[in-house]
Amino acid sequence: MKNSVLLGALTIAGLAAGAAAAGTLDDVKARGTLNCGVTTGLIGFAAPDANGVWEGFDVGVCRALAAAVLGDPMAVEFVPTTGQTRFTALASGEIDFLARNTTWTFSRDVDLKFEFVGINYYDGQGFMVPRALGVSSAKDLDGATVCIQTGTTTELNLADFFRSNNISYEPVPIETNAEGQQQYLAGACDTYTTDASGLAATRAAFENPGDHVLLPEIISKEPLGPLVRHGDNEWADVARWTLNALIAAEELGVTSANIAELASGTDNPEINRLLGTEGELGAMLGLESDWAMKAIMAGGNYGELFEKNIGENTPIGLARGLNALWTDGGLVYTPPFR
Amino acid sequence: MTTLTDPPKASFRLSQLIYDTRYRSITIQVIATILLIVGIYWLVNNTIQNLAALGKDFDFGFLTQPAGYDINQRLIPYTSQSTHGMAALVGILNTLLVAFLGCILATFLGVTAGVLRLSNNWVVSRLMAVYVEGFRNVPLLLWIISIMALMTEGMSRIREFRVGGDASMILNDSVAVTNRGVYIPGIILENGFLASSAMNWLILLVILIISVIVVRGVRKRADAVQEDTGVRPTTWYQQLAILIIPVGLIMILMGAELQYPELRGFNFSDGVHLRNSLIALWLALSLYTGAFIAEIVRAGILAISKGQSEAAFALGLRPNRTTSLVILPQAMRVIIPPLISQYLNLTKNSSLAIAVGYMDVRSTLGGITINQTGRELEGMLLLGAFYLVLSLVISGAMNVYNNRTQLQER
């Protein structure tokens, strides 16, 4: 054991050298930028636009956090990660915050030593097939070739789904969504499986989105959320309550349009506490009193981020569904700002 | 002329540690050792501290946990319920497979190209030069990705093989070249002696090895007869019979049957599926390493003095006999040591499988397993240890061969 530790030290010392477990908030403030892990490119969630500026739903969360901590939504260094590299990047300290449609699971939270700070998208795993294949149910996929991103929960769900239905498949492991899209369109696999939101986003980028259908089966629960390293509770609090602030803002009707007006003081004490005109919530987190206001102004509240990046009026066209506010019959809910 | 002065004083001054050659080497060694120890201590300490800070322990227990993921290419039985250790083993076998196939094809390509590059035929030698320079000077990763892209984008889709499609199987409907890989006929053993098909194949392999040993005996006897009488007995039919008959007989007893690939449902089934990822990795590794081997072979041949071939011609040996009997045996002594490095390179480069999703040990143990269990340190250590052991085994085996072909000084 001693010997193994020694050998191991030699190999990973370089990686581990950058790791710091405590004081991420101070590190970020001192550095002046937030290192945010995102996907290598999934339109609507995180992808660079024509000018190379990252945009998307997950990117919006990163920008809100940067605005809350540093006062500048553009002070973000985006680090593209694959399904396989994301956890190492976070654990080693290369990134401060991972917003990469990552599923909150027991083992990731407990065994991999991460801290999920909330859920920003309630998702489930689906299948996309070419319409010409004539398949109407995932259970008809016996013997099919399936493109699957490695190092994801979808890979495990896929194995479970086919095993429990007693049908076989041939996995084609891929590294990034772009690779999956290329293999799927080339016909190297019959079906592409990942989170339904990811499938919708991928299909939106196709030349003829209408030639491809999503099968009705949703085979898993995929609560996607941002996460930080385990053990740095101050930083986890900042991240958690920034996300909550975006949700609370939608609930309280605070939008990027009316926030300036509301910030001058309202009759609603919860809005006042959220926007920092009443109480000391910002100071408790170690931030400015208007931290939440800056976070909301970065890209709007949760609903605005959703509509702008992946909502029904975008090419991706996702309905709010489970991701509507709890007051509208969805699951999105935040503890009170008090 | 004598310049000898007083004998050196016995007293020792501190500056002698630097300026006196008798002590300087010791000083340097001591300092280097201390630096090394401090460096290692820093690395170990850093790792322990960071593991503690992350709240992680050091434990190989994950190898016995169920893996939960499927692997497409498996040489041994494996399901998603098998352990991470089994997944690693499947990956190891896949690495060994591509390394083995790659070494064979690379050697074949390399020797051919190396010999032909020395050809007197201008066109042939230039063509080989183009091959060598083209593959040697472009990164391996590009070749892997290019071949993969050629396979997925350039070959016919499965649906085109359906009735009314454009594509059809080749070689009398026995081989299907698709954009999911190449499907070739496979041999199955209908009623093997043992339940596991892997064990049945192992039996056949053992029989084949015994046959090869017997064939060598036959050749040795032929050599002895030639030494005595000067006439070499014709033994090729004996050799062929010894190689084929026992294995063939056992295979017939085991009910060996040729299975042709057949389009059923979404994919071709039956037969052997050579996946795109395997083909891309295998061809790219072989072509790339083959280019280096070609240069090694050429260097080895050029290292043999011209007098050797002139002497062989003077004895009346034809050019191809000269090459195989006089030049190549001597050239081997020069060729083998650098050839070992090329085999090692090929084996280690097979970890570029990541680019095409070939499920080698880097992808299973070093990829998905690490990702699902969060055991980066343990996984990387095992991975490093595997490649180290494999490389040492390969170079050990090649060194044995090298010692046998080395110049025997008498």
XYZ file of C-alpha atoms in Angstrom:
748
model
C 0.000 0.000 0.000
C 2.784 2.423 0.930
C 4.576 1.547 -2.273
C 1.464 1.991 -4.362
C 0.873 5.398 -2.862
C 4.407 6.345 -3.770
C 4.054 5.195 -7.360
C 0.700 6.870 -7.634
C 2.073 10.074 -6.306
C 4.597 10.160 -9.105
C 1.914 9.828 -11.737
C -0.718 12.207 -10.583
C 1.168 14.727 -8.525
C 1.135 17.094 -11.447
C -2.626 16.866 -11.670
C -3.227 17.043 -7.979
C -0.945 20.016 -7.493
C -3.658 22.351 -8.678
C -6.313 20.936 -6.434
C -7.558 23.070 -3.628
C -10.420 21.980 -1.465
C -11.191 25.054 0.543
C -11.651 28.695 -0.274
C -12.875 28.459 -3.862
C -14.822 31.698 -3.376
C -11.642 33.543 -2.401
C -9.729 31.899 -5.241
C -12.316 33.036 -7.769
C -12.392 36.570 -6.398
C -8.596 36.764 -6.422
C -8.402 35.378 -9.938
C -11.100 37.679 -11.235
C -12.602 34.983 -13.477
C -14.783 31.950 -12.877
C -13.582 28.685 -14.447
C -16.742 27.017 -15.581
C -16.890 23.498 -17.069
C -19.394 23.115 -19.922
C -19.993 20.659 -22.762
C -17.838 20.635 -25.853
C -20.857 21.996 -27.676
C -24.571 21.301 -27.370
C -26.651 23.997 -29.010
C -29.074 25.606 -26.588
C -27.215 24.390 -23.492
C -23.633 25.459 -24.116
C -22.074 26.310 -27.456
C -20.044 29.200 -28.809
C -21.937 31.494 -31.165
C -20.624 32.862 -34.481
C -18.396 35.303 -32.596
C -16.989 32.634 -30.296
C -19.016 33.838 -27.307
C -20.432 30.951 -25.304
C -24.189 30.976 -24.899
C -26.885 28.609 -23.744
C -28.915 27.475 -20.777
C -25.995 26.016 -18.804
C -23.791 28.923 -19.847
C -26.467 31.246 -18.434
C -26.034 29.648 -15.003
C -22.252 30.132 -15.225
C -22.693 33.790 -16.199
C -25.167 34.360 -13.373
C -22.690 32.918 -10.883
C -19.863 35.038 -12.286
C -22.086 38.113 -12.052
C -23.032 37.295 -8.455
C -19.445 36.722 -7.337
C -17.450 39.076 -9.527
C -20.092 41.537 -10.730
C -19.308 40.758 -14.375
C -21.221 38.085 -16.291
C -18.485 37.964 -18.923
C -15.724 37.138 -16.401
C -16.034 33.430 -17.141
C -13.403 31.126 -18.530
C -15.312 28.310 -20.220
C -13.605 24.924 -20.147
C -15.166 22.446 -22.595
C -15.299 18.979 -21.039
C -16.400 15.582 -22.324
C -18.447 13.060 -20.396
C -15.205 11.403 -19.384
C -13.089 14.433 -18.489
C -15.618 16.547 -16.598
C -15.271 14.966 -13.147
C -11.504 14.884 -13.199
C -11.501 18.533 -14.263
C -13.680 19.469 -11.304
C -11.946 17.247 -8.750
C -8.493 18.483 -9.771
C -9.480 22.126 -9.425
C -9.153 22.937 -13.115
C -12.713 24.260 -12.957
C -14.608 25.823 -10.059
C -18.088 24.956 -11.214
C -19.459 22.318 -13.574
C -22.623 23.166 -15.491
C -22.705 20.431 -18.093
C -26.134 18.778 -18.096
C -24.826 16.383 -15.482
C -27.234 13.962 -13.831
C -27.461 14.111 -10.052
C -26.987 10.544 -8.818
C -26.246 8.992 -5.475
C -22.812 7.722 -6.376
C -21.676 10.992 -7.922
C -22.861 12.927 -4.909
C -21.546 10.515 -2.287
C -18.812 8.344 -3.761
C -17.283 10.698 -6.318
C -17.264 13.471 -3.681
C -19.196 16.177 -5.447
C -21.901 18.515 -4.269
C -24.877 19.101 -6.550
C -26.193 22.584 -5.868
C -29.620 22.099 -7.387
C -31.449 20.998 -10.503
C -31.735 23.315 -13.448
C -33.367 20.844 -15.834
C -35.550 17.825 -15.117
C -34.814 15.427 -17.938
C -35.080 11.782 -18.948
C -33.245 9.594 -21.412
C -34.806 9.131 -24.830
C -34.005 7.646 -28.226
C -33.859 9.348 -31.602
C -34.279 7.302 -34.800
C -34.558 8.212 -38.469
C -38.213 8.291 -39.485
C -37.351 5.959 -42.391
C -36.366 3.199 -39.980
C -40.028 2.730 -39.148
C -39.513 2.103 -35.438
C -42.225 3.348 -33.097
C -41.056 2.064 -29.727
C -37.696 1.641 -28.031
C -38.675 -1.958 -27.318
C -38.538 -2.644 -31.069
C -34.822 -1.875 -31.059
C -33.700 -5.495 -30.567
C -30.320 -5.925 -32.268
C -29.962 -2.237 -33.090
C -26.701 -0.327 -33.092
C -26.864 2.463 -30.521
C -24.624 5.536 -30.380
C -23.935 6.351 -26.754
C -21.721 8.907 -25.032
C -19.249 7.115 -22.797
C -18.820 8.020 -19.156
C -22.435 9.062 -18.699
C -25.394 7.800 -16.712
C -27.178 7.230 -20.028
C -24.657 4.496 -20.779
C -25.675 2.666 -17.604
C -29.411 3.257 -18.146
C -29.077 1.915 -21.670
C -27.513 -1.327 -20.417
C -30.244 -1.637 -17.776
C -33.087 -0.903 -20.207
C -32.019 -3.489 -22.760
C -31.248 -6.067 -20.100
C -34.579 -5.663 -18.315
C -36.450 -5.906 -21.633
C -34.338 -8.903 -22.588
C -33.263 -7.475 -25.929
C -29.776 -7.019 -27.323
C -27.953 -4.057 -28.819
C -24.559 -3.076 -30.123
C -23.123 0.019 -28.417
C -21.004 2.442 -30.432
C -19.112 4.475 -27.835
C -18.613 8.134 -28.694
C -16.851 10.917 -26.891
C -18.771 14.110 -27.694
C -22.201 15.106 -28.918
C -20.734 16.317 -32.219
C -19.206 12.902 -32.822
C -22.507 11.241 -31.981
C -24.355 13.480 -34.392
C -21.907 12.686 -37.192
C -22.019 8.922 -36.598
C -25.802 8.940 -36.348
C -26.277 10.938 -39.532
C -23.794 8.713 -41.371
C -25.923 5.740 -40.407
C -23.155 4.132 -38.388
C -25.767 3.660 -35.681
C -29.505 3.084 -35.925
C -30.391 5.226 -32.949
C -28.797 7.885 -30.811
C -29.628 7.964 -27.134
C -28.999 10.667 -24.569
C -31.099 13.016 -22.458
C -34.284 13.985 -24.317
C -33.320 17.662 -24.117
C -29.955 16.869 -25.677
C -31.660 14.918 -28.454
C -33.985 17.831 -29.152
C -31.037 20.230 -29.225
C -29.055 17.906 -31.495
C -31.974 17.386 -33.840
C -32.514 21.127 -34.102
C -29.068 21.385 -35.688
C -29.871 18.803 -38.386
C -30.464 19.792 -41.983
C -33.857 18.050 -41.996
C -35.017 17.747 -38.375
C -38.371 16.389 -39.572
C -36.734 13.183 -40.850
C -35.942 12.119 -37.305
C -38.289 11.203 -34.481
C -37.888 10.866 -30.732
C -39.324 7.582 -29.493
C -42.044 7.865 -26.837
C -40.139 5.934 -24.138
C -38.286 7.983 -21.572
C -36.254 5.303 -19.847
C -34.805 7.160 -16.875
C -34.955 10.143 -14.557
C -32.173 12.575 -15.359
C -32.222 15.512 -12.978
C -29.523 17.718 -14.482
C -27.802 20.238 -12.324
C -24.617 22.166 -11.698
C -22.119 20.815 -9.191
C -19.047 21.792 -7.207
C -16.423 19.906 -5.226
C -17.511 18.302 -1.979
C -16.240 19.900 1.208
C -16.234 23.596 0.322
C -19.587 24.520 1.792
C -19.218 28.301 1.409
C -18.685 27.963 -2.306
C -21.474 25.403 -2.610
C -23.807 27.843 -0.831
C -22.926 30.652 -3.219
C -23.571 28.406 -6.224
C -26.754 26.906 -4.787
C -28.338 30.236 -3.880
C -27.382 31.854 -7.154
C -29.354 29.153 -8.944
C -32.167 29.543 -6.386
C -32.146 33.304 -6.938
C -32.829 32.779 -10.646
C -35.760 30.511 -9.813
C -37.081 32.780 -7.063
C -36.896 35.717 -9.455
C -39.222 34.005 -11.892
C -41.541 33.024 -9.079
C -41.636 36.600 -7.765
C -42.026 38.112 -11.208
C -38.605 39.736 -11.230
C -37.338 39.897 -14.815
C -34.375 41.535 -16.457
C -36.837 44.139 -17.772
C -38.309 45.284 -14.483
C -35.426 44.555 -12.120
C -34.011 48.079 -12.157
C -37.392 49.438 -11.175
C -37.931 46.806 -8.461
C -34.467 47.365 -7.025
C -35.459 50.801 -5.830
C -37.691 49.116 -3.270
C -41.051 47.338 -3.371
C -43.827 46.396 -1.018
C -42.861 42.718 -1.207
C -40.255 41.991 1.494
C -39.052 38.788 -0.224
C -38.244 40.710 -3.410
C -36.475 43.299 -1.288
C -34.440 40.609 0.460
C -33.625 38.954 -2.861
C -32.490 42.194 -4.471
C -30.567 43.279 -1.380
C -32.543 46.377 -0.450
C -33.561 44.695 2.792
C -31.617 42.328 5.032
C -28.039 41.104 4.824
C -28.326 37.977 2.652
C -25.410 38.975 0.419
C -23.076 39.560 3.327
C -23.978 36.153 4.764
C -22.693 34.575 1.556
C -19.626 36.797 1.533
C -20.901 38.726 -1.483
C -22.133 42.237 -2.247
C -25.698 43.024 -1.192
C -26.855 43.247 -4.836
C -25.364 39.841 -5.795
C -28.687 38.306 -6.769
C -29.683 41.383 -8.757
C -26.476 41.089 -10.813
C -27.050 37.363 -11.278
C -30.558 37.975 -12.592
C -29.445 40.841 -14.798
C -26.789 38.601 -16.380
C -29.292 36.714 -18.490
C -32.688 37.093 -16.889
C -34.485 34.847 -14.421
C -34.820 31.076 -14.783
C -37.836 31.353 -17.085
C -36.157 33.944 -19.281
C -33.033 31.778 -19.609
C -35.202 28.822 -20.541
C -37.264 30.697 -23.143
C -34.264 32.417 -24.689
C -32.078 29.304 -25.057
C -34.213 26.185 -25.304
C -37.839 27.337 -25.096
C -40.646 26.804 -27.558
C -39.727 29.815 -29.671
C -36.189 28.566 -30.288
C -35.213 25.937 -32.876
C -34.838 23.458 -30.024
C -38.442 24.027 -29.013
C -38.637 22.384 -25.595
C -41.853 22.880 -23.639
C -41.491 23.796 -19.976
C -43.175 20.526 -18.899
C -41.590 19.328 -15.667
C -39.439 22.428 -15.718
C -42.329 24.803 -15.168
C -42.548 26.508 -11.789
C -44.278 24.503 -9.085
C -47.031 27.109 -9.166
C -47.635 26.153 -12.825
C -47.657 22.419 -12.210
C -43.945 21.801 -12.710
C -41.182 20.720 -10.351
C -39.081 23.892 -10.222
C -39.140 25.141 -6.658
C -36.795 27.085 -4.451
C -36.556 27.388 -0.686
C -37.508 30.858 0.478
C -35.102 33.799 0.650
C -35.344 34.569 4.299
C 61.496 19.120 -16.019
C 60.005 17.716 -12.941
C 57.396 20.018 -11.498
C 56.514 17.901 -8.545
C 56.109 20.134 -5.512
C 55.315 19.351 -1.916
C 53.165 16.292 -1.389
C 49.498 17.319 -0.847
C 48.618 18.032 2.721
C 46.551 15.428 4.475
C 44.154 18.030 5.820
C 40.737 18.252 4.158
C 39.248 21.566 3.185
C 35.576 22.080 2.419
C 36.323 23.610 -0.993
C 37.802 20.297 -2.064
C 34.248 18.968 -2.301
C 33.787 21.152 -5.371
C 37.249 21.650 -6.807
C 38.894 18.319 -6.134
C 38.016 15.735 -8.740
C 38.436 12.972 -6.172
C 35.534 14.295 -4.131
C 33.512 16.174 -6.718
C 31.717 13.152 -8.143
C 30.683 12.073 -4.654
C 29.379 15.561 -3.912
C 27.313 15.600 -7.083
C 25.868 12.167 -6.376
C 24.936 13.074 -2.812
C 23.232 16.279 -3.935
C 21.363 14.483 -6.706
C 20.186 11.794 -4.298
C 18.965 14.374 -1.799
C 17.103 16.279 -4.513
C 15.520 13.038 -5.738
C 14.397 12.071 -2.242
C 13.007 15.554 -1.591
C 11.204 15.446 -4.950
C 9.656 12.065 -4.255
C 8.698 13.130 -0.747
C 7.025 16.245 -2.125
C 5.074 14.230 -4.684
C 3.928 11.620 -2.167
C 3.055 14.192 0.421
C 1.178 16.283 -2.099
C -0.842 13.277 -3.232
C -1.712 12.176 0.297
C -2.726 15.701 1.263
C -4.846 16.210 -1.814
C -6.518 12.827 -1.476
C -7.338 13.725 2.113
C -8.580 17.152 1.079
C -10.884 15.562 -1.496
C -12.015 13.030 1.103
C -10.916 10.123 -1.103
C -9.234 6.945 0.014
C -7.021 4.531 -1.847
C -8.800 1.279 -2.538
C -8.923 -1.261 -5.332
C -12.242 -2.701 -4.137
C -14.054 -1.134 -7.099
C -12.644 -3.881 -9.324
C -15.096 -6.372 -7.813
C -18.144 -4.099 -8.215
C -20.531 -4.645 -11.158
C -19.479 -2.484 -14.085
C -22.983 -1.671 -15.343
C -21.920 -0.782 -18.874
C -21.782 -2.850 -22.052
C -18.777 -3.352 -24.300
C -19.308 -3.987 -27.993
C -16.191 -5.980 -28.824
C -15.542 -8.752 -26.321
C -13.326 -11.760 -26.782
C -14.531 -13.350 -23.547
C -18.081 -13.534 -22.176
C -19.025 -10.233 -20.554
C -22.314 -8.556 -19.679
C -23.140 -5.297 -17.982
C -23.480 -7.297 -14.750
C -19.819 -8.377 -14.844
C -17.306 -6.653 -12.605
C -15.081 -3.687 -13.390
C -12.198 -6.162 -13.200
C -13.767 -8.204 -16.013
C -14.356 -5.017 -18.011
C -10.659 -4.224 -17.610
C -9.785 -7.740 -18.777
C -12.015 -7.390 -21.856
C -10.226 -4.112 -22.580
C -6.822 -5.708 -22.065
C -7.665 -8.471 -24.552
C -8.860 -5.879 -27.057
C -5.589 -3.976 -26.646
C -3.605 -7.200 -27.088
C -5.664 -8.090 -30.166
C -5.058 -4.825 -31.975
C -1.404 -4.769 -30.909
C -0.876 -8.332 -32.137
C -2.651 -7.792 -35.468
C -0.863 -4.461 -35.841
C 2.623 -5.880 -35.210
C 2.095 -8.627 -37.795
C 0.741 -6.338 -40.517
C 3.294 -3.607 -39.756
C 6.150 -6.100 -40.036
C 4.817 -7.410 -43.322
C 4.315 -3.921 -44.751
C 7.624 -2.688 -43.375
C 9.753 -5.533 -44.684
C 8.062 -5.370 -48.089
C 8.413 -1.616 -48.392
C 11.954 -1.628 -47.003
C 13.178 -4.223 -49.502
C 11.271 -2.699 -52.423
C 12.609 0.755 -51.666
C 16.034 -0.605 -52.573
C 14.673 -2.022 -55.814
C 16.413 -1.109 -59.036
C 13.016 -0.399 -60.540
C 12.676 3.383 -60.339
C 8.872 3.432 -60.146
C 8.699 0.820 -57.379
C 11.372 2.413 -55.224
C 9.808 5.890 -55.617
C 6.369 4.543 -54.735
C 7.778 3.038 -51.554
C 9.520 6.309 -50.754
C 6.182 8.095 -51.085
C 4.552 5.555 -48.759
C 7.295 5.828 -46.149
C 7.531 9.608 -46.164
C 3.764 10.065 -46.341
C 3.002 7.921 -43.327
C 6.076 8.761 -41.301
C 5.522 12.498 -41.452
C 1.824 12.794 -40.714
C 0.615 12.289 -37.123
C -0.800 8.851 -36.408
C -3.987 10.319 -34.933
C -4.843 11.895 -38.291
C -4.480 8.555 -40.038
C -6.692 6.841 -37.476
C -9.401 9.473 -37.808
C -9.119 9.583 -41.609
C -9.544 5.844 -41.986
C -12.440 5.899 -39.533
C -14.118 8.716 -41.465
C -13.532 6.853 -44.723
C -15.211 3.788 -43.242
C -18.258 5.550 -41.749
C -18.840 8.079 -44.514
C -17.596 6.205 -47.562
C -18.995 2.702 -47.209
C -22.549 1.587 -47.906
C -25.141 1.895 -45.195
C -26.791 -1.207 -43.824
C -30.167 -0.223 -45.259
C -28.682 -0.212 -48.772
C -28.071 -3.936 -48.382
C -31.803 -4.576 -47.992
C -33.807 -5.805 -50.917
C -33.920 -3.115 -53.577
C -30.847 -1.299 -52.170
C -27.738 -0.279 -54.097
C -25.174 -2.237 -52.138
C -24.521 -5.944 -52.212
C -22.182 -8.344 -50.497
C -18.945 -9.232 -52.218
C -16.968 -12.462 -52.691
C -19.884 -14.699 -53.478
C -22.151 -13.100 -50.867
C -19.785 -13.920 -48.021
C -18.358 -10.528 -47.069
C -20.308 -7.342 -46.387
C -18.416 -4.057 -46.301
C -20.662 -1.584 -44.502
C -20.228 1.713 -42.749
C -20.526 -0.147 -39.448
C -17.589 -2.363 -40.223
C -16.794 -5.418 -42.271
C -18.725 -8.631 -41.745
C -16.819 -11.760 -42.747
C -17.698 -15.454 -42.472
C -16.798 -17.019 -39.172
C -16.139 -20.554 -38.024
C -18.312 -21.889 -35.239
C -17.803 -25.158 -33.389
C -21.197 -26.821 -33.232
C -20.391 -29.512 -30.665
C -17.088 -28.685 -29.012
C -15.454 -30.956 -26.433
C -15.908 -28.347 -23.715
C -18.839 -26.111 -22.915
C -16.991 -22.815 -23.342
C -16.155 -21.947 -26.927
C -13.022 -20.095 -25.821
C -11.686 -23.332 -24.301
C -12.397 -25.225 -27.519
C -10.391 -22.685 -29.482
C -7.625 -22.977 -26.901
C -7.465 -26.731 -27.543
C -7.102 -26.056 -31.269
C -4.382 -23.503 -30.579
C -2.419 -25.976 -28.470
C -2.677 -28.603 -31.229
C -1.492 -26.048 -33.769
C 1.515 -25.152 -31.599
C 2.435 -28.841 -31.275
C 2.171 -29.192 -35.062
C 4.500 -26.239 -35.554
C 7.042 -27.816 -33.204
C 6.858 -31.102 -35.148
C 7.299 -29.216 -38.418
C 10.449 -27.632 -37.048
C 11.709 -31.125 -36.208
C 11.063 -32.218 -39.805
C 12.997 -29.204 -41.090
C 15.909 -29.923 -38.764
C 16.095 -33.475 -40.048
C 16.023 -32.199 -43.613
C 18.891 -29.856 -42.712
C 20.849 -32.778 -41.275
C 20.258 -34.860 -44.413
C 21.378 -31.926 -46.542
C 24.552 -31.555 -44.446
C 25.366 -35.230 -44.904
C 24.447 -35.819 -48.508
C 24.216 -32.375 -50.065
C 20.722 -33.129 -51.322
C 17.758 -31.616 -49.515
C 14.815 -34.008 -49.269
C 11.511 -32.572 -50.404
C 9.470 -32.109 -47.233
C 6.976 -29.357 -48.020
C 4.060 -31.782 -48.380
C 4.973 -33.438 -45.073
C 5.108 -30.054 -43.376
C 1.792 -28.983 -44.858
C 0.149 -32.252 -43.844
C 1.424 -32.016 -40.255
C 0.115 -28.456 -39.992
C -3.299 -29.043 -41.487
C -4.429 -32.604 -40.800
C -4.521 -32.730 -36.952
C -6.182 -29.314 -36.581
C -8.570 -30.037 -39.434
C -9.506 -33.417 -38.004
C -10.251 -32.022 -34.555
C -12.264 -29.202 -36.089
C -14.382 -31.665 -38.044
C -14.886 -33.685 -34.844
C -15.962 -30.514 -33.067
C -18.471 -29.888 -35.824
C -16.816 -26.813 -37.274
C -19.065 -24.951 -39.643
C -18.598 -21.834 -41.720
C -21.172 -19.212 -40.865
C -21.929 -16.493 -43.372
C -23.066 -13.045 -42.293
C -26.720 -12.478 -42.966
C -28.769 -9.299 -42.798
C -31.363 -9.780 -40.107
C -33.273 -6.941 -38.469
C -31.120 -3.869 -37.917
C -27.743 -5.456 -38.595
C -25.861 -8.301 -40.129
C -25.722 -11.189 -37.717
C -23.629 -14.379 -37.625
C -20.115 -14.380 -38.981
C -17.411 -12.144 -37.566
C -17.920 -8.402 -37.239
C -14.743 -6.392 -37.713
C -15.863 -3.048 -36.346
C -14.895 0.245 -37.948
C -12.989 1.182 -34.855
C -10.865 -1.963 -34.995
C -10.198 -1.636 -38.722
C -9.318 2.058 -38.491
C -7.001 1.549 -35.550
C -5.397 -1.595 -36.942
C -4.746 -0.216 -40.429
C -3.533 3.165 -39.219
C -1.190 1.662 -36.624
C 0.170 -0.845 -39.162
C 0.659 1.643 -41.984
C 2.260 4.195 -39.688
C 4.585 1.795 -37.868
C 5.228 -0.077 -41.125
C 6.762 3.095 -42.573
C 9.261 3.228 -39.704
C 9.995 -0.492 -39.988
C 10.631 -0.023 -43.725
C 13.379 2.457 -42.918
C 14.843 0.111 -40.310
C 14.864 -2.764 -42.792
C 16.433 -0.587 -45.478
C 19.117 0.540 -43.031
C 19.742 -3.070 -42.031
C 20.190 -4.189 -45.620
C 22.424 -1.266 -46.515
C 24.560 -2.083 -43.490
C 25.597 -5.374 -45.109
C 28.754 -4.866 -47.115
C 28.365 -5.028 -50.875
C 31.012 -7.749 -50.936
C 28.532 -10.169 -49.372
C 26.103 -10.008 -52.264
C 28.922 -9.995 -54.798
C 30.316 -13.127 -53.197
C 26.855 -14.723 -53.282
C 26.473 -13.871 -56.967
C 29.951 -15.268 -57.620
C 28.780 -18.546 -56.066
C 25.920 -18.564 -58.536
C 23.039 -17.729 -56.167
C 20.095 -16.043 -57.822
C 19.109 -12.570 -56.509
C 16.132 -13.747 -54.416
C 18.197 -16.571 -52.887
C 20.930 -14.041 -52.178
C 18.463 -11.857 -50.355
C 16.886 -14.605 -48.301
C 20.005 -16.666 -47.548
C 22.813 -14.114 -47.355
C 21.569 -10.573 -46.899
C 18.489 -10.829 -44.647
C 20.012 -13.210 -42.045
C 22.868 -10.773 -41.540
C 20.638 -7.719 -41.737
C 18.419 -9.125 -38.963
C 21.182 -8.427 -36.457
C 20.951 -4.733 -37.277
C 17.183 -4.693 -37.683
C 15.909 -6.394 -34.531
C 16.937 -3.946 -31.778
C 15.198 -0.919 -33.352
C 12.318 -3.202 -34.400
C 11.645 -3.900 -30.710
C 11.122 -0.177 -30.131
C 8.676 -0.032 -33.016
C 6.637 -2.915 -31.584
C 6.563 -1.127 -28.234
C 5.528 2.113 -29.932
C 2.732 0.376 -31.782
C 1.446 -1.270 -28.617
C 1.444 1.958 -26.654
C 0.035 3.969 -29.557
C -2.936 1.603 -29.574
C -4.230 3.721 -26.673
C -5.127 6.296 -29.353
C -8.190 4.042 -29.629
C -9.926 6.849 -27.750
C -10.220 8.725 -31.048
C -12.461 6.115 -32.651
C -14.172 4.547 -29.644
C -12.316 1.243 -29.822
C -12.898 -0.418 -26.471
C -9.308 -1.042 -25.420
C -8.103 -1.072 -21.829
C -7.758 2.709 -21.868
C -11.444 3.008 -22.753
C -12.756 0.467 -20.250
C -10.515 0.628 -17.194
C -8.944 4.001 -17.928
C -12.125 5.615 -19.209
C -15.579 4.462 -18.265
C -14.591 2.633 -15.070
C -12.669 5.626 -13.742
C -15.540 7.879 -14.673
C -18.202 5.761 -13.007
C -16.243 5.006 -9.837
C -14.144 8.140 -9.426
C -10.997 6.052 -8.869
C -8.643 8.056 -11.068
C -5.471 7.319 -9.122
C -6.050 3.580 -8.826
C -7.246 3.234 -12.417
C -4.328 5.169 -13.867
C -1.860 3.183 -11.744
C -3.295 -0.105 -13.007
C -3.284 1.196 -16.560
C 0.315 2.337 -16.289
C 1.324 -0.970 -14.722
C -0.398 -2.892 -17.527
C 1.358 -1.020 -20.325
C 4.658 -1.302 -18.431
C 4.339 -5.065 -18.002
C 3.196 -5.548 -21.595
C 6.093 -3.516 -22.949
C 8.595 -5.373 -20.770
C 7.190 -8.730 -21.928
C 7.407 -7.714 -25.589
C 10.948 -6.404 -25.301
C 11.929 -9.455 -23.219
C 10.638 -11.829 -25.875
C 12.263 -9.860 -28.663
C 15.561 -9.776 -26.759
C 15.524 -13.569 -26.573
C 15.067 -13.646 -30.335
C 17.791 -11.037 -30.739
C 20.253 -13.109 -28.730
C 19.611 -16.038 -31.047
C 20.196 -14.074 -34.239
C 23.166 -12.136 -32.902
C 26.580 -12.663 -34.402
C 28.008 -15.805 -32.798
C 31.645 -15.054 -32.163
C 33.815 -18.070 -32.485
